[in-house]
Amino acid sequence: MEKKLRQAKDELIKIVLYGPESTGKTSLARALALEYNTKWVPEFARDYLQDKYNTSAEICEPEDLIPIAKGQLQSENFKARSAKQYVFCDTNVLQTLVYAKAYYKNFQDKILEQCAEECHYAHYFLTYIDTPWVEDDLRDKPHQRKSMFTIFEQELIQRNLPYTILKGDLKQRLYQAASIIKTL
């Protein structure tokens, strides 16, 4: 597989904030990194797609998925170099793959699939839909939050990945996350 689609080898405990749009992943990743005095990896797709939208008023297309995956992994590898014990990832390649399957009928991509299989994380925090919806240029499924949540959870179950559903406000989610993190 292409070098830009490889996860760096290190001893860090990598945790993914994962789930539907507008469920508090970014706020939680930032707060966890602050709490554990380490690094967090922003969602690469957000800036990439916002730039695309601002430049051409176009939205995500299948040909954007590999550049998004590359950007996400490059960002993760870069942040990991200066992280301490943990790194908190605001999404990952699996998140990109789940969105692709949800948006593009019969979507399949061997490269993304292989990348999702080869990247390893200690735990996934699946953020629940009990946060207020925040509209922006990129978000488009305010009435499909429950069905999207189910799609994200089913992917974790199907792949037998370790996860915890986080509910409540940011403080409650931090508390729930801390109780899991100490067991990793």
Coordinates of C-alpha atoms in Angstrom, one line a residue:
M1 CA 0.0 0.0 0.0
E2 CA 1.1 3.5 -0.7
K3 CA 3.4 5.1 2.0
K4 CA 1.0 8.0 2.5
L5 CA -1.7 5.6 3.5
R6 CA 0.2 3.9 6.2
Q7 CA -0.1 4.5 9.9
A8 CA 3.2 5.2 11.6
K9 CA 4.4 2.5 14.1
D10 CA 4.7 3.8 17.6
E11 CA 3.9 3.0 21.2
L12 CA 1.0 5.5 21.6
I13 CA -2.5 4.6 22.6
K14 CA -4.6 5.8 19.7
I15 CA -8.2 6.6 20.3
V16 CA -10.7 7.6 17.7
L17 CA -13.7 10.0 18.1
Y18 CA -16.1 8.5 15.7
G19 CA -19.7 9.0 14.7
P20 CA -22.2 11.0 12.7
E21 CA -21.7 14.7 11.9
S22 CA -22.4 17.3 14.6
T23 CA -22.1 15.0 17.6
G24 CA -19.3 16.7 19.4
K25 CA -16.2 14.7 18.2
T26 CA -14.0 17.8 17.7
S27 CA -14.8 19.3 21.0
L28 CA -14.2 16.0 22.8
A29 CA -10.9 15.3 21.0
R30 CA -9.7 18.8 21.9
A31 CA -10.8 18.4 25.5
L32 CA -9.2 15.0 25.9
A33 CA -5.9 16.1 24.5
L34 CA -5.9 19.0 27.0
E35 CA -6.9 16.7 29.9
Y36 CA -4.1 14.2 29.0
N37 CA -1.5 16.8 28.0
T38 CA -1.1 15.3 24.6
K39 CA -2.0 15.9 20.9
W40 CA -5.3 15.6 19.0
V41 CA -5.7 15.1 15.2
P42 CA -8.3 17.4 13.6
E43 CA -10.6 16.0 11.0
F44 CA -8.7 16.5 7.7
A45 CA -11.9 16.2 5.6
R46 CA -13.5 19.2 7.2
D47 CA -10.9 21.7 5.9
Y48 CA -10.3 19.9 2.7
L49 CA -14.1 19.9 1.8
Q50 CA -14.7 23.4 3.1
D51 CA -11.9 24.6 0.8
K52 CA -13.4 22.7 -2.1
Y53 CA -16.8 24.2 -1.3
N54 CA -15.5 27.7 -1.0
T55 CA -13.5 27.5 -4.2
S56 CA -16.0 25.8 -6.5
A57 CA -19.3 25.3 -4.5
E58 CA -18.8 21.6 -5.0
I59 CA -19.3 18.9 -2.4
C60 CA -17.5 15.7 -1.7
E61 CA -17.1 13.2 -4.6
P62 CA -15.7 9.7 -4.6
E63 CA -12.4 11.0 -6.1
D64 CA -11.9 13.1 -3.0
L65 CA -11.8 10.1 -0.7
I66 CA -8.2 8.9 -1.2
P67 CA -6.8 12.5 -0.8
I68 CA -8.9 12.8 2.4
A69 CA -7.6 9.4 3.7
K70 CA -4.0 10.4 2.9
G71 CA -4.4 13.8 4.6
Q72 CA -6.0 12.2 7.7
L73 CA -3.2 9.7 8.1
Q74 CA -0.4 12.2 7.4
S75 CA -1.9 14.5 10.1
E76 CA -2.2 11.6 12.5
N77 CA 1.4 10.5 11.9
F78 CA 2.7 14.1 12.3
K79 CA 0.8 14.7 15.5
A80 CA 1.9 11.3 16.9
R81 CA 5.6 12.4 16.7
S82 CA 5.0 14.9 19.5
A83 CA 2.2 13.2 21.5
K84 CA 2.6 11.8 25.0
Q85 CA 1.2 8.3 25.6
Y86 CA -2.1 9.1 23.9
V87 CA -3.2 10.6 20.6
F88 CA -6.9 11.5 20.1
C89 CA -8.1 11.3 16.5
D90 CA -11.1 13.4 15.4
T91 CA -12.2 10.7 12.9
N92 CA -10.1 8.3 10.9
V93 CA -10.0 6.4 7.6
L94 CA -12.8 4.1 8.8
Q95 CA -15.1 7.2 9.2
T96 CA -14.3 8.2 5.7
L97 CA -15.2 4.7 4.4
V98 CA -18.5 4.7 6.4
Y99 CA -19.5 8.0 4.9
A100 CA -18.6 6.8 1.4
K101 CA -20.8 3.7 1.8
A102 CA -23.7 5.8 3.2
Y103 CA -23.5 8.5 0.4
Y104 CA -22.5 6.5 -2.7
K105 CA -24.6 3.5 -3.5
N106 CA -22.7 0.3 -3.9
F107 CA -19.4 2.1 -3.0
Q108 CA -16.3 -0.1 -2.8
D109 CA -12.7 0.9 -2.8
K110 CA -10.0 -1.7 -2.1
I111 CA -7.4 0.9 -1.1
L112 CA -9.6 2.5 1.5
E113 CA -10.8 -0.9 2.8
Q114 CA -7.2 -2.1 3.1
C115 CA -6.2 1.1 4.9
A116 CA -9.0 0.8 7.3
E117 CA -8.0 -2.8 8.0
E118 CA -4.4 -2.0 8.5
C119 CA -4.7 1.0 10.8
H120 CA -5.1 0.1 14.5
Y121 CA -6.6 2.0 17.4
A122 CA -6.9 1.1 21.0
H123 CA -10.5 2.3 21.3
Y124 CA -13.3 4.1 19.5
F125 CA -15.6 6.6 21.2
L126 CA -18.8 6.6 19.3
T127 CA -20.4 9.9 19.9
Y128 CA -24.2 9.8 20.4
I129 CA -26.7 12.1 18.7
D130 CA -27.8 13.9 21.9
T131 CA -25.9 17.0 21.1
P132 CA -27.5 20.0 19.4
W133 CA -27.3 20.0 15.6
V134 CA -25.1 22.8 14.3
E135 CA -25.6 23.7 10.7
D136 CA -22.8 24.6 8.3
D137 CA -21.8 24.3 4.6
L138 CA -20.9 20.7 4.8
R139 CA -23.5 19.1 7.1
D140 CA -26.6 17.8 5.4
K141 CA -28.4 15.1 7.4
P142 CA -30.1 16.7 10.4
H143 CA -33.1 14.4 10.1
Q144 CA -31.1 11.3 9.6
R145 CA -29.0 11.4 12.7
K146 CA -30.4 8.2 14.2
S147 CA -30.0 6.1 11.0
M148 CA -26.4 7.5 10.5
F149 CA -25.6 6.6 14.1
T150 CA -26.8 3.0 13.5
I151 CA -24.6 2.8 10.3
F152 CA -21.6 3.9 12.3
E153 CA -22.2 1.5 15.1
Q154 CA -22.9 -1.4 12.8
E155 CA -19.5 -0.9 11.1
L156 CA -17.8 -1.2 14.5
I157 CA -19.8 -4.3 15.4
Q158 CA -19.1 -5.9 12.0
R159 CA -15.4 -5.3 12.3
N160 CA -15.3 -6.4 16.0
L161 CA -13.7 -3.1 17.1
P162 CA -13.6 -2.0 20.7
Y163 CA -15.9 1.0 21.3
T164 CA -17.9 2.9 23.9
I165 CA -20.9 5.1 23.2
L166 CA -20.5 8.5 24.8
K167 CA -23.6 10.4 25.8
G168 CA -24.4 13.6 27.5
D169 CA -22.7 17.0 27.6
L170 CA -19.0 17.5 27.2
K171 CA -18.3 17.1 31.0
Q172 CA -20.3 13.8 31.1
R173 CA -18.5 12.5 28.0
L174 CA -15.1 13.4 29.4
Y175 CA -15.9 11.5 32.6
Q176 CA -17.1 8.4 30.6
A177 CA -14.1 8.5 28.4
A178 CA -11.7 8.8 31.4
S179 CA -13.1 5.7 32.9
I180 CA -12.3 3.8 29.7
I181 CA -9.0 5.4 29.0
K182 CA -7.6 4.3 32.4
T183 CA -8.2 0.6 31.4
L184 CA -6.3 0.8 28.1

